[in-house]
Short mmCIF file of C-alpha atoms (C1' of nucleotides) in Angstrom, two decimals:
data_model
loop_
_atom_site.label_atom_id
_atom_site.label_comp_id
_atom_site.label_asym_id
_atom_site.label_seq_id
_atom_site.Cartn_x
_atom_site.Cartn_y
_atom_site.Cartn_z
CA MET A 1445 -60.67 58.47 -29.71
CA ALA A 1446 -63.77 60.21 -32.15
CA ALA A 1447 -63.43 57.92 -35.58
CA ARG A 1448 -63.83 60.47 -37.49
CA GLY A 1449 -64.46 59.22 -41.47
CA ARG A 1450 -65.43 56.59 -43.51
CA PRO A 1451 -65.06 52.64 -40.99
CA ARG A 1452 -62.94 49.75 -41.31
CA GLU A 1453 -64.60 47.32 -42.76
CA PHE A 1454 -61.71 44.50 -41.77
CA ASP A 1455 -60.06 44.19 -38.27
CA VAL A 1456 -56.69 45.08 -38.96
CA ASP A 1457 -55.45 42.70 -35.67
CA GLU A 1458 -56.86 39.81 -38.51
CA ALA A 1459 -55.49 41.23 -41.55
CA LEU A 1460 -52.00 40.85 -39.90
CA GLU A 1461 -53.01 37.41 -38.46
CA ARG A 1462 -53.49 35.97 -42.45
CA ALA A 1463 -50.42 38.30 -43.52
CA VAL A 1464 -48.30 36.22 -40.25
CA ASP A 1465 -49.72 32.75 -42.00
CA VAL A 1466 -48.24 33.83 -45.85
CA PHE A 1467 -44.75 35.45 -44.86
CA TRP A 1468 -44.14 32.46 -42.12
CA ARG A 1469 -44.98 30.25 -45.93
CA GLN A 1470 -43.12 31.56 -47.96
CA GLY A 1471 -40.49 34.12 -46.73
CA TYR A 1472 -40.41 38.12 -47.49
CA GLU A 1473 -39.47 37.79 -50.96
CA GLY A 1474 -41.21 34.77 -52.11
CA THR A 1475 -44.58 36.78 -51.08
CA THR A 1476 -46.38 39.43 -53.57
CA LEU A 1477 -48.76 41.64 -53.34
CA GLU A 1478 -50.90 39.29 -54.52
CA ASP A 1479 -49.67 36.68 -51.72
CA LEU A 1480 -51.06 39.05 -49.33
CA THR A 1481 -54.30 41.44 -50.21
CA ASN A 1482 -55.39 37.66 -51.02
CA ALA A 1483 -54.40 36.72 -48.55
CA MET A 1484 -55.98 39.21 -45.98
CA SER A 1485 -59.41 39.34 -48.77
CA ILE A 1486 -58.44 42.81 -48.48
CA SER A 1487 -57.72 44.95 -51.31
CA ARG A 1488 -54.12 46.94 -52.22
CA PRO A 1489 -55.35 50.55 -51.43
CA SER A 1490 -56.31 49.07 -47.99
CA LEU A 1491 -52.81 47.70 -47.34
CA TYR A 1492 -51.46 50.48 -47.66
CA ALA A 1493 -53.91 52.78 -45.94
CA ALA A 1494 -53.67 50.19 -43.14
CA PHE A 1495 -49.49 48.92 -42.63
CA GLY A 1496 -47.58 51.45 -45.37
CA ASN A 1497 -45.94 48.90 -47.66
CA LYS A 1498 -45.28 45.44 -47.94
CA GLU A 1499 -42.24 45.94 -45.56
CA GLY A 1500 -44.28 47.82 -42.74
CA THR A 1501 -46.62 45.15 -43.37
CA PHE A 1502 -43.76 42.26 -42.54
CA ARG A 1503 -42.74 44.62 -39.19
CA GLN A 1504 -45.65 44.60 -37.93
CA ALA A 1505 -46.26 40.49 -38.83
CA ILE A 1506 -42.53 39.73 -37.00
CA GLY A 1507 -44.22 42.06 -34.37
CA ARG A 1508 -47.68 40.26 -33.84
CA TYR A 1509 -46.07 36.64 -34.42
CA ALA A 1510 -43.44 37.95 -31.48
CA ARG A 1511 -46.50 38.70 -29.41
CA VAL A 1512 -48.48 36.07 -30.22
CA GLU A 1513 -46.28 33.34 -31.29
CA MET A 1514 -43.13 33.99 -29.18
CA SER A 1515 -44.84 34.46 -25.92
CA TYR A 1516 -43.81 31.49 -24.91
CA ILE A 1517 -40.10 32.68 -24.27
CA ASP A 1518 -42.02 34.98 -21.81
CA ALA A 1519 -42.72 32.19 -20.00
CA ALA A 1520 -39.31 30.96 -20.14
CA LEU A 1521 -37.59 33.48 -18.83
CA ALA A 1522 -40.37 33.35 -16.07
CA MET A 1523 -38.47 30.22 -14.58
CA PRO A 1524 -37.34 30.40 -11.34
CA THR A 1525 -33.41 28.98 -12.18
CA ALA A 1526 -31.54 29.24 -15.37
CA ARG A 1527 -31.76 25.37 -16.18
CA ALA A 1528 -35.23 25.52 -16.67
CA VAL A 1529 -35.33 28.63 -18.62
CA ALA A 1530 -33.72 26.18 -21.25
CA GLU A 1531 -35.32 23.11 -20.19
CA HIS A 1532 -39.49 25.68 -21.12
CA TYR A 1533 -37.46 27.63 -23.98
CA LEU A 1534 -36.23 24.24 -25.98
CA ARG A 1535 -39.13 22.01 -25.37
CA SER A 1536 -42.05 24.98 -25.60
CA ASN A 1537 -40.36 25.88 -28.78
CA VAL A 1538 -40.28 22.18 -30.76
CA VAL A 1539 -44.19 22.22 -29.48
CA SER A 1540 -44.26 26.18 -31.36
CA ILE A 1541 -42.01 24.74 -35.18
CA THR A 1542 -44.03 21.52 -35.32
CA LEU A 1543 -47.99 22.85 -34.56
CA PRO A 1544 -50.63 21.53 -36.56
CA ASP A 1545 -52.40 23.40 -39.46
CA ARG A 1546 -49.44 25.76 -39.07
CA PRO A 1547 -46.95 26.83 -40.91
CA ARG A 1548 -43.39 24.69 -39.92
CA GLY A 1549 -40.83 26.38 -38.56
CA CYS A 1550 -39.53 29.75 -37.06
CA LEU A 1551 -40.89 33.09 -39.01
CA SER A 1552 -37.91 35.19 -37.71
CA ILE A 1553 -36.16 32.87 -39.11
CA GLN A 1554 -37.80 31.21 -42.08
CA GLY A 1555 -38.37 34.90 -43.09
CA GLY A 1556 -35.64 36.50 -45.30
CA LEU A 1557 -31.95 34.04 -43.34
CA SER A 1558 -31.15 36.15 -47.10
CA GLY A 1559 -31.81 38.44 -49.66
CA HIS A 1560 -31.37 41.30 -52.51
CA PRO A 1561 -29.24 43.80 -51.35
CA THR A 1562 -32.01 46.30 -51.81
CA ASP A 1563 -34.40 43.61 -49.38
CA GLN A 1564 -30.86 44.12 -46.84
CA ARG A 1565 -32.93 46.30 -44.25
CA ILE A 1566 -35.60 42.91 -43.42
CA VAL A 1567 -32.29 40.93 -42.79
CA ASP A 1568 -30.81 43.28 -40.98
CA PHE A 1569 -33.98 44.18 -39.53
CA LEU A 1570 -34.55 39.80 -38.98
CA ASN A 1571 -31.26 39.52 -37.98
CA GLU A 1572 -31.45 42.67 -34.99
CA SER A 1573 -34.94 40.75 -33.37
CA ARG A 1574 -32.89 37.68 -33.07
CA GLY A 1575 -30.54 39.26 -31.11
CA ALA A 1576 -32.48 41.51 -29.22
CA GLY A 1577 -34.29 38.19 -28.11
CA GLU A 1578 -30.94 36.23 -27.07
CA ALA A 1579 -30.05 39.22 -25.42
CA ARG A 1580 -32.63 38.86 -22.48
CA PHE A 1581 -31.53 35.09 -22.32
CA VAL A 1582 -28.12 36.76 -21.54
CA ARG A 1583 -29.50 38.97 -18.69
CA ARG A 1584 -32.21 36.02 -17.20
CA PHE A 1585 -28.32 34.12 -17.18
CA GLN A 1586 -26.56 37.00 -15.25
CA GLN A 1587 -29.48 37.48 -12.42
CA ALA A 1588 -29.04 33.91 -12.05
CA ILE A 1589 -25.35 33.92 -11.10
CA ASP A 1590 -26.24 36.63 -9.41
CA GLU A 1591 -29.03 34.54 -7.60
CA GLY A 1592 -25.78 31.75 -7.37
CA ASP A 1593 -28.12 29.12 -9.39
CA LEU A 1594 -25.60 29.23 -11.97
CA SER A 1595 -22.44 29.12 -11.51
CA ALA A 1596 -20.01 32.30 -12.13
CA SER A 1597 -18.21 30.38 -13.70
CA GLU A 1598 -20.78 29.83 -16.59
CA ASP A 1599 -20.94 32.15 -19.31
CA PRO A 1600 -24.42 33.85 -20.10
CA ALA A 1601 -23.86 35.34 -22.99
CA GLU A 1602 -22.35 32.45 -24.19
CA LEU A 1603 -25.11 29.84 -23.15
CA ALA A 1604 -27.74 32.29 -24.16
CA ARG A 1605 -26.20 31.76 -27.99
CA TYR A 1606 -25.91 28.54 -27.00
CA LEU A 1607 -29.92 28.43 -26.88
CA ALA A 1608 -30.69 30.15 -29.62
CA THR A 1609 -28.15 28.46 -31.90
CA VAL A 1610 -30.03 25.34 -30.59
CA THR A 1611 -33.55 27.04 -31.55
CA ALA A 1612 -32.44 27.75 -35.58
CA GLY A 1613 -31.60 24.54 -35.45
CA LEU A 1614 -34.16 22.91 -34.73
CA ALA A 1615 -36.60 25.60 -36.60
CA VAL A 1616 -34.68 24.95 -39.60
CA GLN A 1617 -35.53 21.23 -38.80
CA ALA A 1618 -39.22 21.52 -38.60
CA SER A 1619 -39.61 23.92 -41.74
CA ALA A 1620 -37.83 20.68 -44.00
CA GLY A 1621 -40.44 19.00 -42.13
CA ALA A 1622 -38.88 16.96 -38.96
CA SER A 1623 -41.29 15.53 -36.74
CA ARG A 1624 -42.64 16.53 -33.46
CA PRO A 1625 -40.77 13.63 -31.26
CA ASP A 1626 -37.77 14.14 -33.68
CA LEU A 1627 -37.20 17.22 -32.09
CA ALA A 1628 -37.41 16.49 -29.02
CA ARG A 1629 -35.88 13.53 -29.04
CA VAL A 1630 -33.11 17.16 -30.23
CA ALA A 1631 -34.05 19.57 -27.73
CA GLU A 1632 -33.37 16.81 -24.76
CA ARG A 1633 -29.67 15.41 -26.10
CA ALA A 1634 -29.03 19.67 -26.52
CA LEU A 1635 -29.93 20.05 -23.16
CA ALA A 1636 -27.37 17.79 -21.51
CA ALA A 1637 -24.52 19.98 -22.56
CA PHE A 1638 -26.46 23.17 -20.33
CA PRO A 1639 -25.56 23.30 -17.09
CA ARG A 1640 -27.86 22.42 -14.46
CA MET B 109 -14.56 15.20 -77.70
CA ALA B 110 -13.77 17.56 -80.17
CA ALA B 111 -15.54 20.41 -79.44
CA ARG B 112 -16.93 20.73 -82.37
CA GLY B 113 -18.71 24.79 -82.96
CA ARG B 114 -16.66 27.73 -82.02
CA PRO B 115 -15.36 27.23 -78.80
CA ARG B 116 -16.90 28.61 -75.94
CA GLU B 117 -15.21 31.93 -74.07
CA PHE B 118 -15.58 31.53 -70.65
CA ASP B 119 -15.15 28.70 -67.81
CA VAL B 120 -18.12 27.04 -66.41
CA ASP B 121 -16.76 25.79 -63.65
CA GLU B 122 -15.31 29.84 -62.87
CA ALA B 123 -19.09 31.25 -63.74
CA LEU B 124 -20.45 28.64 -61.17
CA GLU B 125 -18.61 29.77 -58.90
CA ARG B 126 -19.56 32.80 -58.90
CA ALA B 127 -22.67 31.76 -59.04
CA VAL B 128 -21.83 30.13 -55.89
CA ASP B 129 -21.12 33.23 -54.57
CA VAL B 130 -24.36 35.08 -55.63
CA PHE B 131 -26.55 32.25 -54.35
CA TRP B 132 -25.01 32.34 -51.55
CA ARG B 133 -24.92 36.06 -49.97
CA GLN B 134 -28.85 36.55 -51.62
CA GLY B 135 -30.88 32.88 -51.72
CA TYR B 136 -32.61 31.47 -54.40
CA GLU B 137 -35.45 33.94 -55.16
CA GLY B 138 -33.44 37.40 -53.60
CA THR B 139 -30.96 36.65 -56.44
CA THR B 140 -31.82 37.46 -60.12
CA LEU B 141 -30.42 36.97 -63.34
CA GLU B 142 -28.99 40.68 -64.20
CA ASP B 143 -26.86 40.06 -60.13
CA LEU B 144 -25.73 36.32 -62.16
CA THR B 145 -24.54 37.46 -65.45
CA ASN B 146 -22.29 40.54 -63.72
CA ALA B 147 -20.90 38.21 -61.26
CA MET B 148 -20.28 36.26 -63.75
CA SER B 149 -19.27 38.00 -66.49
CA ILE B 150 -21.10 36.30 -69.76
CA SER B 151 -24.43 37.35 -71.64
CA ARG B 152 -27.92 35.41 -69.86
CA PRO B 153 -27.44 34.38 -73.48
CA SER B 154 -24.77 32.20 -72.47
CA LEU B 155 -25.66 31.59 -69.09
CA TYR B 156 -28.64 30.11 -70.54
CA ALA B 157 -26.76 27.53 -72.85
CA ALA B 158 -24.07 26.21 -70.81
CA PHE B 159 -26.91 25.85 -66.86
CA GLY B 160 -30.48 25.38 -68.57
CA ASN B 161 -31.73 28.77 -66.80
CA LYS B 162 -31.60 30.27 -63.57
CA GLU B 163 -33.14 27.10 -61.35
CA GLY B 164 -30.32 24.95 -63.14
CA THR B 165 -27.75 27.56 -62.73
CA PHE B 166 -28.80 26.87 -58.68
CA ARG B 167 -29.30 23.45 -58.40
CA GLN B 168 -25.25 23.05 -59.99
CA ALA B 169 -24.18 26.18 -57.93
CA ILE B 170 -25.68 23.60 -54.65
CA GLY B 171 -22.83 20.89 -56.65
CA ARG B 172 -20.53 22.50 -56.51
CA TYR B 173 -20.43 23.93 -53.47
CA ALA B 174 -21.58 20.52 -51.55
CA ARG B 175 -18.48 19.16 -53.43
CA VAL B 176 -15.63 21.90 -52.59
CA GLU B 177 -17.06 23.97 -49.83
CA MET B 178 -18.07 20.75 -47.35
CA SER B 179 -16.09 18.57 -48.08
CA TYR B 180 -14.84 18.58 -44.56
CA ILE B 181 -17.66 15.81 -44.33
CA ASP B 182 -16.13 13.49 -46.09
CA ALA B 183 -12.88 14.25 -43.98
CA ALA B 184 -15.06 13.53 -41.35
CA LEU B 185 -17.01 10.77 -42.28
CA ALA B 186 -13.65 9.26 -42.40
CA MET B 187 -12.90 9.59 -38.68
CA PRO B 188 -11.73 6.28 -36.88
CA THR B 189 -14.51 6.50 -33.77
CA ALA B 190 -17.83 8.74 -34.43
CA ARG B 191 -16.94 11.03 -31.88
CA ALA B 192 -14.25 12.17 -33.83
CA VAL B 193 -16.16 12.19 -36.94
CA ALA B 194 -18.67 14.47 -34.51
CA GLU B 195 -15.71 16.48 -33.51
CA HIS B 196 -14.19 16.79 -37.04
CA TYR B 197 -17.62 17.39 -38.11
CA LEU B 198 -18.69 20.40 -36.02
CA ARG B 199 -15.43 22.41 -35.92
CA SER B 200 -14.59 22.07 -39.38
CA ASN B 201 -18.71 23.17 -39.83
CA VAL B 202 -17.80 26.35 -37.81
CA VAL B 203 -14.74 27.62 -39.89
CA SER B 204 -16.50 27.22 -42.88
CA ILE B 205 -19.68 29.47 -42.41
CA THR B 206 -16.66 32.31 -40.77
CA LEU B 207 -14.22 32.50 -43.93
CA PRO B 208 -13.31 35.74 -44.04
CA ASP B 209 -13.76 37.22 -47.94
CA ARG B 210 -16.23 34.77 -48.33
CA PRO B 211 -20.52 35.27 -47.19
CA ARG B 212 -21.28 33.85 -43.78
CA GLY B 213 -22.72 30.78 -43.26
CA CYS B 214 -23.94 28.04 -45.37
CA LEU B 215 -25.20 28.36 -49.21
CA SER B 216 -27.54 25.10 -48.63
CA ILE B 217 -29.94 26.70 -45.64
CA GLN B 218 -28.95 31.08 -46.87
CA GLY B 219 -30.17 29.47 -50.50
CA GLY B 220 -34.00 29.45 -49.03
CA LEU B 221 -35.62 28.04 -46.14
CA SER B 222 -38.85 28.97 -47.64
CA GLY B 223 -40.62 30.73 -50.67
CA HIS B 224 -43.03 31.56 -53.03
CA PRO B 225 -45.09 28.43 -53.86
CA THR B 226 -43.25 28.94 -58.22
CA ASP B 227 -40.24 27.92 -56.49
CA GLN B 228 -41.13 25.36 -53.68
CA ARG B 229 -39.18 23.32 -55.70
CA ILE B 230 -36.17 24.96 -55.16
CA VAL B 231 -37.07 24.76 -51.19
CA ASP B 232 -38.40 21.05 -51.42
CA PHE B 233 -33.96 20.40 -53.30
CA LEU B 234 -32.50 21.99 -50.34
CA ASN B 235 -34.70 20.36 -48.09
CA GLU B 236 -33.63 16.84 -49.60
CA SER B 237 -30.04 17.77 -50.48
CA ARG B 238 -29.17 18.21 -46.92
CA GLY B 239 -31.20 15.45 -45.49
CA ALA B 240 -28.50 13.15 -48.27
CA GLY B 241 -25.89 14.52 -46.15
CA GLU B 242 -27.69 13.93 -43.28
CA ALA B 243 -28.30 10.43 -43.43
CA ARG B 244 -25.04 9.88 -44.39
CA PHE B 245 -23.83 10.58 -40.71
CA VAL B 246 -26.86 7.51 -39.97
CA ARG B 247 -24.82 4.73 -41.73
CA ARG B 248 -21.59 6.29 -40.11
CA PHE B 249 -22.82 5.46 -36.78
CA GLN B 250 -24.27 2.65 -37.91
CA GLN B 251 -21.29 1.52 -39.18
CA ALA B 252 -19.56 2.56 -35.96
CA ILE B 253 -22.40 0.86 -33.98
CA ASP B 254 -21.63 -2.35 -35.28
CA GLU B 255 -18.48 -1.70 -34.59
CA GLY B 256 -18.42 -1.71 -31.60
CA ASP B 257 -17.44 1.88 -31.45
CA LEU B 258 -20.36 3.49 -30.08
CA SER B 259 -23.06 2.25 -27.68
CA ALA B 260 -25.91 0.63 -29.31
CA SER B 261 -27.71 2.29 -26.87
CA GLU B 262 -27.90 5.26 -29.51
CA ASP B 263 -30.25 6.16 -32.34
CA PRO B 264 -27.74 6.91 -35.32
CA ALA B 265 -30.31 9.17 -36.55
CA GLU B 266 -31.02 10.43 -33.23
CA LEU B 267 -27.74 11.71 -33.19
CA ALA B 268 -26.96 12.55 -37.19
CA ARG B 269 -29.77 15.08 -37.21
CA TYR B 270 -29.19 16.51 -33.20
CA LEU B 271 -25.90 16.88 -35.23
CA ALA B 272 -27.47 18.56 -38.45
CA THR B 273 -29.21 20.58 -36.52
CA VAL B 274 -26.26 22.13 -34.68
CA THR B 275 -24.87 23.04 -38.06
CA ALA B 276 -27.58 24.50 -39.41
CA GLY B 277 -28.25 26.74 -35.78
CA LEU B 278 -24.46 27.46 -36.76
CA ALA B 279 -25.52 29.03 -40.39
CA VAL B 280 -27.36 30.63 -38.89
CA GLN B 281 -25.90 33.06 -36.42
CA ALA B 282 -22.90 32.97 -38.65
CA SER B 283 -24.75 34.81 -41.02
CA ALA B 284 -26.55 36.70 -38.39
CA GLY B 285 -22.21 37.65 -37.62
CA ALA B 286 -21.49 35.20 -34.89
CA SER B 287 -18.05 35.66 -34.47
CA ARG B 288 -15.60 32.16 -35.27
CA PRO B 289 -15.03 32.18 -31.47
CA ASP B 290 -18.13 32.54 -30.41
CA LEU B 291 -19.44 30.00 -33.05
CA ALA B 292 -16.44 27.68 -32.20
CA ARG B 293 -17.54 27.43 -28.40
CA VAL B 294 -20.98 27.22 -28.80
CA ALA B 295 -19.78 24.11 -30.98
CA GLU B 296 -17.65 23.04 -27.75
CA ARG B 297 -21.03 22.76 -25.80
CA ALA B 298 -23.47 20.82 -28.74
CA LEU B 299 -20.00 18.35 -28.28
CA ALA B 300 -20.48 17.95 -24.99
CA ALA B 301 -23.56 16.03 -25.25
CA PHE B 302 -22.78 13.43 -27.88
CA PRO B 303 -21.70 10.46 -26.16
CA ARG B 304 -17.81 9.25 -25.82
"C1'" DA C 1174 -13.75 27.01 -99.47
"C1'" DC C 1175 -17.76 25.21 -98.15
"C1'" DC C 1176 -21.08 23.78 -94.23
"C1'" DA C 1177 -22.97 21.79 -89.59
"C1'" DT C 1178 -21.92 23.00 -85.51
"C1'" DT C 1179 -21.80 25.99 -81.64
"C1'" DC C 1180 -21.10 30.46 -79.16
"C1'" DT C 1181 -21.22 35.93 -78.35
"C1'" DT C 1182 -24.14 39.62 -78.51
"C1'" DG C 1183 -28.26 42.86 -78.59
"C1'" DA C 1184 -32.70 43.49 -78.66
"C1'" DA C 1185 -37.30 42.63 -77.48
"C1'" DC C 1186 -40.74 39.33 -75.45
"C1'" DG C 1187 -44.43 38.03 -72.45
"C1'" DT C 1188 -45.36 38.20 -67.53
"C1'" DA C 1189 -45.35 40.64 -62.95
"C1'" DT C 1190 -43.63 43.09 -59.29
"C1'" DG C 1191 -44.81 47.21 -56.09
"C1'" DG C 1192 -47.01 51.00 -55.86
"C1'" DT C 1193 -50.39 55.32 -56.76
"C1'" DA C 1194 -53.97 57.93 -58.52
"C1'" DA C 1195 -59.54 58.99 -59.52
"C1'" DA C 1196 -63.76 58.52 -58.28
"C1'" DT C 1197 -66.59 56.43 -55.11
"C1'" DA C 1198 -68.75 56.02 -51.03
"C1'" DA C 1199 -69.67 55.67 -45.32
"C1'" DC C 1200 -68.54 57.65 -41.28
"C1'" DG C 1201 -68.92 61.85 -37.53
"C1'" DA C 1202 -70.10 67.00 -37.00
"C1'" DC C 1203 -72.30 71.03 -36.80
"C1'" DG D 549 -77.98 68.72 -45.78
"C1'" DT D 550 -74.01 70.08 -45.92
"C1'" DC D 551 -68.77 69.06 -45.27
"C1'" DG D 552 -64.06 67.13 -43.69
"C1'" DT D 553 -62.61 62.87 -42.77
"C1'" DT D 554 -61.58 58.36 -44.12
"C1'" DA D 555 -61.95 53.26 -46.99
"C1'" DT D 556 -63.45 51.17 -50.57
"C1'" DT D 557 -62.75 50.10 -55.67
"C1'" DT D 558 -60.75 49.65 -60.11
"C1'" DA D 559 -57.76 50.96 -62.93
"C1'" DC D 560 -53.55 51.79 -63.96
"C1'" DC D 561 -47.93 52.47 -63.43
"C1'" DA D 562 -42.93 52.30 -64.36
"C1'" DT D 563 -40.26 49.35 -63.14
"C1'" DA D 564 -37.90 44.26 -63.00
"C1'" DC D 565 -37.98 39.86 -64.19
"C1'" DG D 566 -37.06 35.18 -66.35
"C1'" DT D 567 -36.25 34.12 -71.47
"C1'" DT D 568 -35.67 33.46 -76.00
"C1'" DC D 569 -34.90 35.57 -80.96
"C1'" DA D 570 -32.39 36.87 -84.97
"C1'" DA D 571 -28.34 37.98 -86.46
"C1'" DG D 572 -23.15 37.04 -86.46
"C1'" DA D 573 -19.06 35.17 -85.83
"C1'" DA D 574 -15.48 31.46 -84.63
"C1'" DT D 575 -14.21 27.00 -85.04
"C1'" DG D 576 -14.26 21.30 -87.18
"C1'" DG D 577 -15.01 18.35 -90.11
"C1'" DT D 578 -15.23 17.66 -95.50
#
DNA sequence: ACCATTCTTGAACGTATGGTAAATAACGAC
DNA sequence: GTCGTTATTTACCATACGTTCAAGAATGGT
């Protein structure tokens, strides 16, 4: 663990936090190296040494975003019933995508829903990331059925996809400027269609 | 109406149709002039003469998309009850975003949820477009209340925003590859929370 | 026949882009 | 103090980008 060579003058995680912010606001293709290095207060070669390239920076930014900004998902999945999972998920999602002094919406959606063919790997990566998140809910709802807390007539995959669809929609609305109370009402209505 | 000068060798609307397709797949920032002129089979100066510039082409593409691909909204709004409006809207939306041999999802969402500051006008334009669509549903639901077909205790704006949120989420799911039957199930569940 | 008008073609323009080379500076090991 | 190692700085590279110019070709008006 001996740090050989000249020590880095910036904090990698702090720089990544700035990168998250820029990608969140501008998306992958809408973010230039100059935008990144300005926001991160580091030089281009420093970015390349620390993160590989623009794509590497984005992937690590997504990782940090999932770890930090989407930690409420862990809390939601830990709720005792499927219903409580859904409630906690939607309600904290609304909070997360409408935080003051933060970009509106969700990085994993705003980052790049579509893109130039040369950036297809980014689009695929984001799709897979969201799919992985959805899969956690599938497993959680299957567990709820196994535990008898959710009717066996429900389809865990359908419920997970329903919630993922609603949160995606909420993120789009938030990015367009919808207020937190408005989105909270939408979330409550969406919960009305979730089994009790 | 006399057509003076050398006549155009391509059909403007047909070219716009190709532009819709490219923007739909790749988004505004992910589409280059070369992508456009290749797909439209016209030269750069021809594009500039007919559509102004890249932004103009996009705005007109959105116009054509709204007119052609989203005409089911007119049909939905013409339904006799608020409930029927919602049902027709969500069900035909699912069909529209999962058409075979067409790009998945919705141009007005995939086109540019976020972007570089220099492209902010595009993002704003798309947000406003979607907002205008939502406003049509607000008016329709207010009319439903006036006609006594929808309970006066319902909030037209909330219902419209709820539907817009669900369709946005469906579009995100479709662009990620969700199947039509899966999305149809999600839509039916979302309808369960809509007043009868 | 000639002209004004409009489109097409091909080439170019200036700039911005993602990425890198070379030289220098700060550290630990010995 | 010297050496290997790693970061920083500055400058640069090749390409791709959106946009436009200049010349020629096809039409209608007179």
